[in-house]
PDB file of C-alpha atoms in Angstrom:
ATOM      1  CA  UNK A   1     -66.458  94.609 125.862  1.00 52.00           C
ATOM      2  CA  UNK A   2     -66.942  96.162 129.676  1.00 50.00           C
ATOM      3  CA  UNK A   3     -64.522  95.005 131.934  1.00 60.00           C
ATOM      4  CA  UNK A   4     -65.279  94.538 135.770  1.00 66.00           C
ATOM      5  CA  UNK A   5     -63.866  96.981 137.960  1.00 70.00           C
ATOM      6  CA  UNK A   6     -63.219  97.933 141.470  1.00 81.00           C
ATOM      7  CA  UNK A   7     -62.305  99.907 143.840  1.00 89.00           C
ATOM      8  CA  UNK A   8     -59.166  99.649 145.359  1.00 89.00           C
ATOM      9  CA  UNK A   9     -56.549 101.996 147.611  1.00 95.00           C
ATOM     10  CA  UNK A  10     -53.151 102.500 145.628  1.00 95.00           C
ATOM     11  CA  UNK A  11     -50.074 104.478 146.041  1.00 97.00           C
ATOM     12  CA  UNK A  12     -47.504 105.708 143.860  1.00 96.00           C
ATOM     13  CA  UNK A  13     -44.323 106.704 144.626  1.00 97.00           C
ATOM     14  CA  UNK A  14     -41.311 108.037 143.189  1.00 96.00           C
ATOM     15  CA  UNK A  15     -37.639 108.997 143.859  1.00 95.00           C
ATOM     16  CA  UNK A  16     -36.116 112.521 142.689  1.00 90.00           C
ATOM     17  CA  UNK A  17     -32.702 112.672 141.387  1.00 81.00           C
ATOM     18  CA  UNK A  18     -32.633 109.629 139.960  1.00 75.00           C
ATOM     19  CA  UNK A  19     -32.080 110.451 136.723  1.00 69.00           C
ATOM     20  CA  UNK A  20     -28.980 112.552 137.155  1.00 70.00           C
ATOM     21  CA  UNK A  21     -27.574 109.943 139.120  1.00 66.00           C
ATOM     22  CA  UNK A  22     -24.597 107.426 137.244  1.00 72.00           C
ATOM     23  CA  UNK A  23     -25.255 103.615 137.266  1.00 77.00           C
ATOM     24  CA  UNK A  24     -23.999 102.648 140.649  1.00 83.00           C
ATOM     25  CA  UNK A  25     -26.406 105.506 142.173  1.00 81.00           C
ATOM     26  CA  UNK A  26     -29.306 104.425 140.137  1.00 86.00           C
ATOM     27  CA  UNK A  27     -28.835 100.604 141.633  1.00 90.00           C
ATOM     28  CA  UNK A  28     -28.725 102.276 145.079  1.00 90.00           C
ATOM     29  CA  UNK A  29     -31.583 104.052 144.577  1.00 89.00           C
ATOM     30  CA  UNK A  30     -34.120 100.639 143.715  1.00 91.00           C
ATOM     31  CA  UNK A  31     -32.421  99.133 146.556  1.00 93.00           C
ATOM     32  CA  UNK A  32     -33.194 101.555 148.807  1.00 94.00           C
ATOM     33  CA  UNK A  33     -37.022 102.295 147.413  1.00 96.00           C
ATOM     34  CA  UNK A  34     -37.869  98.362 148.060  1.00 96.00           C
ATOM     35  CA  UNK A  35     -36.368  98.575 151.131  1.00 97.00           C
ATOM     36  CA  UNK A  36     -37.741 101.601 153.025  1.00 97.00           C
ATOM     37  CA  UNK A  37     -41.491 100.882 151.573  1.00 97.00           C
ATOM     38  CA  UNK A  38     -40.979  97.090 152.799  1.00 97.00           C
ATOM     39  CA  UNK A  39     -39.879  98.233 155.856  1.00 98.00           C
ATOM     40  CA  UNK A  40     -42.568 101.200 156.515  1.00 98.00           C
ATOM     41  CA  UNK A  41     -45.144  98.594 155.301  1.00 98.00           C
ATOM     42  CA  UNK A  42     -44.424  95.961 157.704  1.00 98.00           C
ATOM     43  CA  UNK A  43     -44.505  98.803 160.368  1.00 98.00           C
ATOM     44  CA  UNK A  44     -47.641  99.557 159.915  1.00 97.00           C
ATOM     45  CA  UNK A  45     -49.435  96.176 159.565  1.00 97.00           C
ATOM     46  CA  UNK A  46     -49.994  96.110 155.674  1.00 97.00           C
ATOM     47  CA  UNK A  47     -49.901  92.754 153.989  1.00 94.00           C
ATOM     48  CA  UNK A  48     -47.110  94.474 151.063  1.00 95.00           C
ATOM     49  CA  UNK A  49     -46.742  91.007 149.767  1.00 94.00           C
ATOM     50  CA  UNK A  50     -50.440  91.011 148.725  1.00 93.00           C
ATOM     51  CA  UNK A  51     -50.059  94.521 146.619  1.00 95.00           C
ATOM     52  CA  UNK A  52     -49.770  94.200 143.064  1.00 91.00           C
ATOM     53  CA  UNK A  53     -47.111  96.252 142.465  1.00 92.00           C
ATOM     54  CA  UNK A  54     -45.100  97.942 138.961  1.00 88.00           C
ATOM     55  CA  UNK A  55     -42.039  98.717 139.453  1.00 84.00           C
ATOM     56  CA  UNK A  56     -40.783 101.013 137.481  1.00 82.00           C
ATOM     57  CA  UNK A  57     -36.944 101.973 138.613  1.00 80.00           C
ATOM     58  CA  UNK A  58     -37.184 104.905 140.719  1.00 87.00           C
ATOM     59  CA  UNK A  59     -41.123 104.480 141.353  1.00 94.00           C
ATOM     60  CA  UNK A  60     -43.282 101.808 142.215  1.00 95.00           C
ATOM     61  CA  UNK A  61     -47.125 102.192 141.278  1.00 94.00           C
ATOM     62  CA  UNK A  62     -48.956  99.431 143.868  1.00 94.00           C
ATOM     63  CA  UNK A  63     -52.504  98.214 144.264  1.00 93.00           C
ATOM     64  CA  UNK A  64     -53.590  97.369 147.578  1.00 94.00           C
ATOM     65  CA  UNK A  65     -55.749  94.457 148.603  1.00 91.00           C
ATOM     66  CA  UNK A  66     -59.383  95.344 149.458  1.00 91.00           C
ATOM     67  CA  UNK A  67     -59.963  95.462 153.109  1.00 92.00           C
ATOM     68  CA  UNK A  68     -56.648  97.384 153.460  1.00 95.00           C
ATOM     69  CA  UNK A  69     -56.951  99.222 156.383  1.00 96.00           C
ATOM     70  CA  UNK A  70     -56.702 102.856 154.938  1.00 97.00           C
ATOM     71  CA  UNK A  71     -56.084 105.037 157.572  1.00 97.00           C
ATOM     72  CA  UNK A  72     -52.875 102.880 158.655  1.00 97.00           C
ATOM     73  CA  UNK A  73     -52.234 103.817 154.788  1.00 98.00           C
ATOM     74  CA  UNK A  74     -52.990 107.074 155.131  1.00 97.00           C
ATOM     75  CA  UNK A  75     -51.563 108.197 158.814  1.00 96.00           C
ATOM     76  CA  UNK A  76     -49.092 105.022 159.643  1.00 97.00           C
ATOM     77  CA  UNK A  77     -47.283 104.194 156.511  1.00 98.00           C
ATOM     78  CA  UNK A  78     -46.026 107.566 156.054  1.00 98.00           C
ATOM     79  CA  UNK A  79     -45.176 107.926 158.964  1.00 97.00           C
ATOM     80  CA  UNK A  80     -43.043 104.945 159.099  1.00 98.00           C
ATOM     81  CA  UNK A  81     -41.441 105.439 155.559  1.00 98.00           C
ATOM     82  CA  UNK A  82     -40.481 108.484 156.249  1.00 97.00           C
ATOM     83  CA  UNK A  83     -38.688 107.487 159.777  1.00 97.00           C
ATOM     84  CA  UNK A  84     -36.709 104.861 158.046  1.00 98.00           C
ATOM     85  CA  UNK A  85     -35.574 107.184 155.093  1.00 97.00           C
ATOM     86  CA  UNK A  86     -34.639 109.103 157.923  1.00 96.00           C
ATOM     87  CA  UNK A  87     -32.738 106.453 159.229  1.00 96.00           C
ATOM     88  CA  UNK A  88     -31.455 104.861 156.244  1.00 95.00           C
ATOM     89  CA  UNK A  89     -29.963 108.619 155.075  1.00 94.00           C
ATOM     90  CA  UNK A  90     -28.631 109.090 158.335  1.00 94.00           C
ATOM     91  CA  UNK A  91     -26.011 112.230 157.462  1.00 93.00           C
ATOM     92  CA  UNK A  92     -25.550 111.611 153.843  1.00 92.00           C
ATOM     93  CA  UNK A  93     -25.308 115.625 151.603  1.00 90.00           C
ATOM     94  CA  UNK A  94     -28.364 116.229 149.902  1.00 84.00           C
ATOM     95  CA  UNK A  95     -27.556 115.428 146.681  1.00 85.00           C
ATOM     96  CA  UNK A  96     -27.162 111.847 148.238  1.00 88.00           C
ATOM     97  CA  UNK A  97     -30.151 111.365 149.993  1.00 94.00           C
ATOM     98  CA  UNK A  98     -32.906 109.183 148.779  1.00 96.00           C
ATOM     99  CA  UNK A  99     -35.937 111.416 148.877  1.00 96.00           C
ATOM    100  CA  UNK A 100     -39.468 110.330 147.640  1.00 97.00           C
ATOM    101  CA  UNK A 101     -42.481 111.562 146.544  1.00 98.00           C
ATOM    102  CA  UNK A 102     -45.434 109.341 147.653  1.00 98.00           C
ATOM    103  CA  UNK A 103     -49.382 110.133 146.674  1.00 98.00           C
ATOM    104  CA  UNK A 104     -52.257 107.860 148.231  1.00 98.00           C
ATOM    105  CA  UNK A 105     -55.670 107.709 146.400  1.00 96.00           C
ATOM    106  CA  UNK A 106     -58.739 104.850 146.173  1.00 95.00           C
ATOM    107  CA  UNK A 107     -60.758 104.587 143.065  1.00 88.00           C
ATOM    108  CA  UNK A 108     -61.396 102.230 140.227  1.00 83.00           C
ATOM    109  CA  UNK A 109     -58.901  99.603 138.904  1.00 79.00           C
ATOM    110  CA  UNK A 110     -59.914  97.485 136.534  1.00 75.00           C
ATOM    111  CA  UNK A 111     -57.557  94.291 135.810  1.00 73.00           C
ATOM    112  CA  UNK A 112     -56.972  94.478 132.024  1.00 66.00           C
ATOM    113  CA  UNK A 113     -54.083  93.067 129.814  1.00 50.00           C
ATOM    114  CA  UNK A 114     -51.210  94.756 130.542  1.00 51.00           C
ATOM    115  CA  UNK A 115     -51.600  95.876 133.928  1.00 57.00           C
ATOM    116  CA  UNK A 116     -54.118  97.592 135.600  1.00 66.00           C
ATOM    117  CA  UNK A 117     -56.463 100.284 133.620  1.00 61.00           C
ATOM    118  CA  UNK A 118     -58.906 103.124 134.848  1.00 71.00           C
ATOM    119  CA  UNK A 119     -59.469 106.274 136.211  1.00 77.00           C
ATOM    120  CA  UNK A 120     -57.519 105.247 140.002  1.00 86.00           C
ATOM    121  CA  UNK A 121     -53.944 104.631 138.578  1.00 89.00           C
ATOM    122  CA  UNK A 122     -54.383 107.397 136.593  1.00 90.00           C
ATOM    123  CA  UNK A 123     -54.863 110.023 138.994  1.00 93.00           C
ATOM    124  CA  UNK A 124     -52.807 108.704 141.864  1.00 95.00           C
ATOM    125  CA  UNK A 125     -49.865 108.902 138.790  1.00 93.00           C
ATOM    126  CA  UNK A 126     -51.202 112.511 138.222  1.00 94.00           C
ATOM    127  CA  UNK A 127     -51.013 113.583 142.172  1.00 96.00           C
ATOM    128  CA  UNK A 128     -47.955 111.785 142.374  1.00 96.00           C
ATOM    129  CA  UNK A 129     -46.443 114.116 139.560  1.00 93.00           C
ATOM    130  CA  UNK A 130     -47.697 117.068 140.701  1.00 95.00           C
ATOM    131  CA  UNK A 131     -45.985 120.274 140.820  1.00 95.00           C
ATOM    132  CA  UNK A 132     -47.391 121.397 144.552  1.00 96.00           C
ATOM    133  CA  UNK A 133     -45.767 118.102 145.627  1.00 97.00           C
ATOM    134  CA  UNK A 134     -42.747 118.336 143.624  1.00 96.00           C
ATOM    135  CA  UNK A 135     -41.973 121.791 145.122  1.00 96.00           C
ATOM    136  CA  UNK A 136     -43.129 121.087 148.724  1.00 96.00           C
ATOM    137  CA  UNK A 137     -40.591 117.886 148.544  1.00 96.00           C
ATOM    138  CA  UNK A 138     -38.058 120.597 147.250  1.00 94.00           C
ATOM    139  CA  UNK A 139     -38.896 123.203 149.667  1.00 95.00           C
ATOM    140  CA  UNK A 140     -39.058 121.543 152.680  1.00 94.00           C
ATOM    141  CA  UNK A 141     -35.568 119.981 152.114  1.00 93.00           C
ATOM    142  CA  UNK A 142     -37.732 116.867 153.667  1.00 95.00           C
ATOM    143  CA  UNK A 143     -37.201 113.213 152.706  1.00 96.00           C
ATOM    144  CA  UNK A 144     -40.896 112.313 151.926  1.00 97.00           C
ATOM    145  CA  UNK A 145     -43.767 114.622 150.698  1.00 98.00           C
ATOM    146  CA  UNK A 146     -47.116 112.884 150.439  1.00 98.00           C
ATOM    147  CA  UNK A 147     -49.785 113.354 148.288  1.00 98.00           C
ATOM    148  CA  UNK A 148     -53.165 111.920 149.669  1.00 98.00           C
ATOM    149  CA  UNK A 149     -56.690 112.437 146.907  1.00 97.00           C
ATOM    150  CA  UNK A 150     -59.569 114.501 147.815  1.00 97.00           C
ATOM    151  CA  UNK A 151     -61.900 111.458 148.760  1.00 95.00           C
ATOM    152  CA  UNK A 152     -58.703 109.578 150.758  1.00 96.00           C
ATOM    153  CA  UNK A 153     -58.782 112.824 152.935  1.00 97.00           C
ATOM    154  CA  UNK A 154     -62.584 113.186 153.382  1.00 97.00           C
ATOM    155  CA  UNK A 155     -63.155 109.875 154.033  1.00 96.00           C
ATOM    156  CA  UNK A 156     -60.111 108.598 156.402  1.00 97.00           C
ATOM    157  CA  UNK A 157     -58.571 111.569 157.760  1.00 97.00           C
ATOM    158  CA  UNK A 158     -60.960 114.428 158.079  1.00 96.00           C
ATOM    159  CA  UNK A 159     -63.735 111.134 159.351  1.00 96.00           C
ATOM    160  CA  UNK A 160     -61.102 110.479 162.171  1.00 95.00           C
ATOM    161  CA  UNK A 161     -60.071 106.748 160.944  1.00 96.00           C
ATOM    162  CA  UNK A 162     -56.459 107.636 160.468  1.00 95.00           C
ATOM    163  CA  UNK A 163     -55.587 108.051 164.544  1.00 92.00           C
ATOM    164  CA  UNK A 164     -51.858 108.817 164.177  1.00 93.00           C
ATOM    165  CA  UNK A 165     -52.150 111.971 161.467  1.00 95.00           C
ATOM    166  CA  UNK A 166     -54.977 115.191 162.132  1.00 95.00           C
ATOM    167  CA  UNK A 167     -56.628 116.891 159.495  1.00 97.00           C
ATOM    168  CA  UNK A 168     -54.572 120.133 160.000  1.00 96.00           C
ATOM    169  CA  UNK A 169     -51.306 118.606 159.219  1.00 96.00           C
ATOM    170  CA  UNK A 170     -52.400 118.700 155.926  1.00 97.00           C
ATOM    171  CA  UNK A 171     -52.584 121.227 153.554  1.00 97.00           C
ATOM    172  CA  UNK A 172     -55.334 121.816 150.745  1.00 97.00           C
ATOM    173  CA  UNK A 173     -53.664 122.348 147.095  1.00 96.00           C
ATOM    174  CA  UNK A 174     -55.195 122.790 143.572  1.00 94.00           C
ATOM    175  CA  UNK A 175     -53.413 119.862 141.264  1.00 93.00           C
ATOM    176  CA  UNK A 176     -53.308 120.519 137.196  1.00 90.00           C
ATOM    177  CA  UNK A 177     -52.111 117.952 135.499  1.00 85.00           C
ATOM    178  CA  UNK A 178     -52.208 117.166 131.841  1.00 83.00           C
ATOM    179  CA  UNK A 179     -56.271 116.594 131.958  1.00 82.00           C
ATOM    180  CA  UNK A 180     -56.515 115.818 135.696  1.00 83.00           C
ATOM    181  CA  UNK A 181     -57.647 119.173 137.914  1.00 86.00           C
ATOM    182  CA  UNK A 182     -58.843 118.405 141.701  1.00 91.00           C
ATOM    183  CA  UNK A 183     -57.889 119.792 144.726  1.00 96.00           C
ATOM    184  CA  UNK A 184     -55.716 117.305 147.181  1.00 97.00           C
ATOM    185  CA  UNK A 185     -53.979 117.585 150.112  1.00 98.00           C
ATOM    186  CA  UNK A 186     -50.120 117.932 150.920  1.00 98.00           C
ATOM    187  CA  UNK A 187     -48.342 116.141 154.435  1.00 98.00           C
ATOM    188  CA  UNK A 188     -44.594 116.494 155.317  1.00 97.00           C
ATOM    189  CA  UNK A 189     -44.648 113.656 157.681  1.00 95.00           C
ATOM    190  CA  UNK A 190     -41.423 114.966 159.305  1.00 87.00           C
ATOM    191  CA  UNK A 191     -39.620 118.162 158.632  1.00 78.00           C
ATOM    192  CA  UNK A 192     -41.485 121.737 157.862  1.00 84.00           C
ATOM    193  CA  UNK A 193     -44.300 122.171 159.310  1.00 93.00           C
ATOM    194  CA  UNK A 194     -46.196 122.119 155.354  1.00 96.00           C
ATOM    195  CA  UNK A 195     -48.381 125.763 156.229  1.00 96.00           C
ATOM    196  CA  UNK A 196     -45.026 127.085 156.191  1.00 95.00           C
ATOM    197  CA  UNK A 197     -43.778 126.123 152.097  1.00 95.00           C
ATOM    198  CA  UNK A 198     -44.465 129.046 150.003  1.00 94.00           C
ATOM    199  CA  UNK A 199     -44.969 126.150 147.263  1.00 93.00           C
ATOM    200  CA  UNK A 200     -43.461 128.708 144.475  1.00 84.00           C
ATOM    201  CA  UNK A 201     -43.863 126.855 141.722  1.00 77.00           C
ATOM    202  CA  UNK A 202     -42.463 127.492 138.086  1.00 70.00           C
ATOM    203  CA  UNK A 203     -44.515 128.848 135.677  1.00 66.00           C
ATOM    204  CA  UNK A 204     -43.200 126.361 133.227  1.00 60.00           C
ATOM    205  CA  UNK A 205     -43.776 123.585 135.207  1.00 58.00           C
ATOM    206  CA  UNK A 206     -45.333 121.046 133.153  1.00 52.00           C
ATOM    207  CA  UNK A 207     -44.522 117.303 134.527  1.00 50.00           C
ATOM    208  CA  UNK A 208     -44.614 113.996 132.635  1.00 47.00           C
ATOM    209  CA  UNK A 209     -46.181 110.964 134.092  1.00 41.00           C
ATOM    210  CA  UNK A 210     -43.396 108.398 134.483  1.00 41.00           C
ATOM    211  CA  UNK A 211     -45.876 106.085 133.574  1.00 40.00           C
ATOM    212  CA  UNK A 212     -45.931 107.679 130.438  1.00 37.00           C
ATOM    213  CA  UNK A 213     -42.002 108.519 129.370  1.00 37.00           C
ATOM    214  CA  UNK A 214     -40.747 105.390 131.366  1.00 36.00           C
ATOM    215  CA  UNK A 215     -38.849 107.612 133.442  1.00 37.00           C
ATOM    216  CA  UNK A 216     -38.627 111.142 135.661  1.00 37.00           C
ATOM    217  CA  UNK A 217     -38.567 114.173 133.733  1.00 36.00           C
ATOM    218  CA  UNK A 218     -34.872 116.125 134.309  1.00 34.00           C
ATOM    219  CA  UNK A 219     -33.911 117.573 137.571  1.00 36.00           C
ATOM    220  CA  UNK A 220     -33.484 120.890 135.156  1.00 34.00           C
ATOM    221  CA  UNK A 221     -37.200 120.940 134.491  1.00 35.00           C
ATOM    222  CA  UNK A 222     -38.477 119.741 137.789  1.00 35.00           C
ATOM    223  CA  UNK A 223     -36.746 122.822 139.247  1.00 35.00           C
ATOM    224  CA  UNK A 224     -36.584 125.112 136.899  1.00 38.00           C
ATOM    225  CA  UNK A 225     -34.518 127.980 135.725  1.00 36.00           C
ATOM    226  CA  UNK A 226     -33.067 130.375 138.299  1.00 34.00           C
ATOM    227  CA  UNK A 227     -34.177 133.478 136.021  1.00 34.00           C
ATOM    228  CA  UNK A 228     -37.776 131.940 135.522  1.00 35.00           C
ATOM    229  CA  UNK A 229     -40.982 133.477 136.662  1.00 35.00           C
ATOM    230  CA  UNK A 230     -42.672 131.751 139.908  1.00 39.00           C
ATOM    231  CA  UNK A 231     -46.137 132.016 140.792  1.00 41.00           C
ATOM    232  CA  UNK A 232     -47.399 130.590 144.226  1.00 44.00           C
ATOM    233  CA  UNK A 233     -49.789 127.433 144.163  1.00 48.00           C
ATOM    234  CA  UNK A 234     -53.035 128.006 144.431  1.00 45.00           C
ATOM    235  CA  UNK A 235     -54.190 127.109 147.305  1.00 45.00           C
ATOM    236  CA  UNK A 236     -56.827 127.384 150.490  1.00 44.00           C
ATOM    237  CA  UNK A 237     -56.564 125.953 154.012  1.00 47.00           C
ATOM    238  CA  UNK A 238     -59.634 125.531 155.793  1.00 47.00           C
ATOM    239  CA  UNK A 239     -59.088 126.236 159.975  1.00 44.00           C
ATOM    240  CA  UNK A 240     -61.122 124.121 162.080  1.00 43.00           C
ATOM    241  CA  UNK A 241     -59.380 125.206 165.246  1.00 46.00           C
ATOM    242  CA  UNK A 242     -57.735 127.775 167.164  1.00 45.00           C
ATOM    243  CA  UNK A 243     -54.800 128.235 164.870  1.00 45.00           C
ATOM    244  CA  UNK A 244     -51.014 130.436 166.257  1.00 47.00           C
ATOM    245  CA  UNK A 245     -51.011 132.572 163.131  1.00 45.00           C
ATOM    246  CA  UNK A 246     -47.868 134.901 164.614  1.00 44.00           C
ATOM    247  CA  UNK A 247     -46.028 136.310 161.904  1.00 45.00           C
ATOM    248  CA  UNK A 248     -48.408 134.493 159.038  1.00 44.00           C
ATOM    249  CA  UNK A 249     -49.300 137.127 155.989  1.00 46.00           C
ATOM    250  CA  UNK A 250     -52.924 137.204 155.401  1.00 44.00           C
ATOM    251  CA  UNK A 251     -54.275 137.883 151.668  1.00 44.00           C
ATOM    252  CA  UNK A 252     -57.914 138.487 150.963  1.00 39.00           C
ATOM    253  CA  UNK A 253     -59.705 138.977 147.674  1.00 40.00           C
ATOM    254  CA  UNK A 254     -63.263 140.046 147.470  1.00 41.00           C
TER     255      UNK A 254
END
């Protein structure tokens, strides 16, 4: 039997640390998640009690309503979430911070049995996962790294419809995951400037969907060993303005 799909925006989101954490930690860590992405929503003028959302302890995969207004999605809700993580972290060490990894996609979602199937929660779980976005999270020492799809970018932000966020905020990265290879684009919505991450990433990086292991892979894995070889992301920026390059290392390959 073919099911009827659609297209729909989604998000997924996820925590770090929050499997090293003990029990009391872990409880403040879903309180805080619901919180902060309530709050950002509600900030930006999306209808969160419309998503369909699975929850999933330190994550939350949501679908969005159609007619969501995407680039508040894309360029607002960020924003916002990251300003009240911000907030809500205030001066707490870093090993106490709640810190999130958030990706942004729209594709199909078909409504099946046990949730929602297709290719759409799929990849936004994949980008979500990601090494570039795991490392640029770790890197930039940031509360929130986001994640946005190839078509969310060329579609809301590069086509002007997200007016709070520019298309050279964000930074163009190759994602391999599992089956999944596109290119995406990274956003630190406050913190390093994301041109500036190295995005070293370990060459036995090789995430799990939580989707898939009910849970976060280990803070061991997601960082590596100390002694472990690193090999930079692959990636390419495209420059559509005048760009301050001072002190930027330039490689070219023929």
């Amino acid at each position: 039997m073919v099911r009827e799909f659609e297209r729909r925006p989604m998000i997924s989101v996820d925590a770090t640390g929050y499997g090293s954490g003990d029990d009391q930690r872990q409880s403040e860590v879903q309180a805080g998640l619901l919180d902060v992405l309530d709050r950002a929503a509600a900030s930006a003028g999306l209808d969160r009690d419309g998503w369909e959302r699975q929850g999933a302890g330190d994550g939350e995969f949501s679908v969005l309503l159609p007619g969501t207004d995407e680039g508040r999605l894309v360029g607002d809700f960020p924003r916002h979430l990251a300003a009240f993580l911000s907030r809500r972290n205030g001066d707490a060490p870093w090993e106490n911070r709640l810190r999130l990894r958030l990706a942004v996609h729209y594709g199909t979602a078909i409504a099946d049995v046990n949730g929602r199937s297709g290719a759409g929660p799929v990849d936004v779980a994949r980008l979500c996962d990601s090494p570039p976005l795991r490392t640029a999270l770790k890197e930039s020492r940031a509360d929130l790294a986001v994640m946005v799809s190839d078509r969310m970018f060329t579609d809301i932000v590069r086509n002007g419809h997200a007016l709070s966020v520019a298309p050279e905020d964000f930074r163009e990265v190759q994602v391999k995951v599992k089956e999944f290879s596109e290119r995406a684009w990274l956003w630190i919505p406050r913190g390093r400037d994301v041109h500036s991450l190295t995005l070293a990433i370990p060459a036995d990086a090789t995430p799990t969907s939580p989707a898939a292991n009910g849970g976060e892979r280990s803070e061991a894995s997601a960082k590596g060993d100390a002694s472990s070889t690193e090999r930079p992301a692959s990636v390419h920026n495209e420059f559509h303005e005048r760009v301050n390059a001072r002190g930027a290392n330039f490689g070219f390959r023929g």
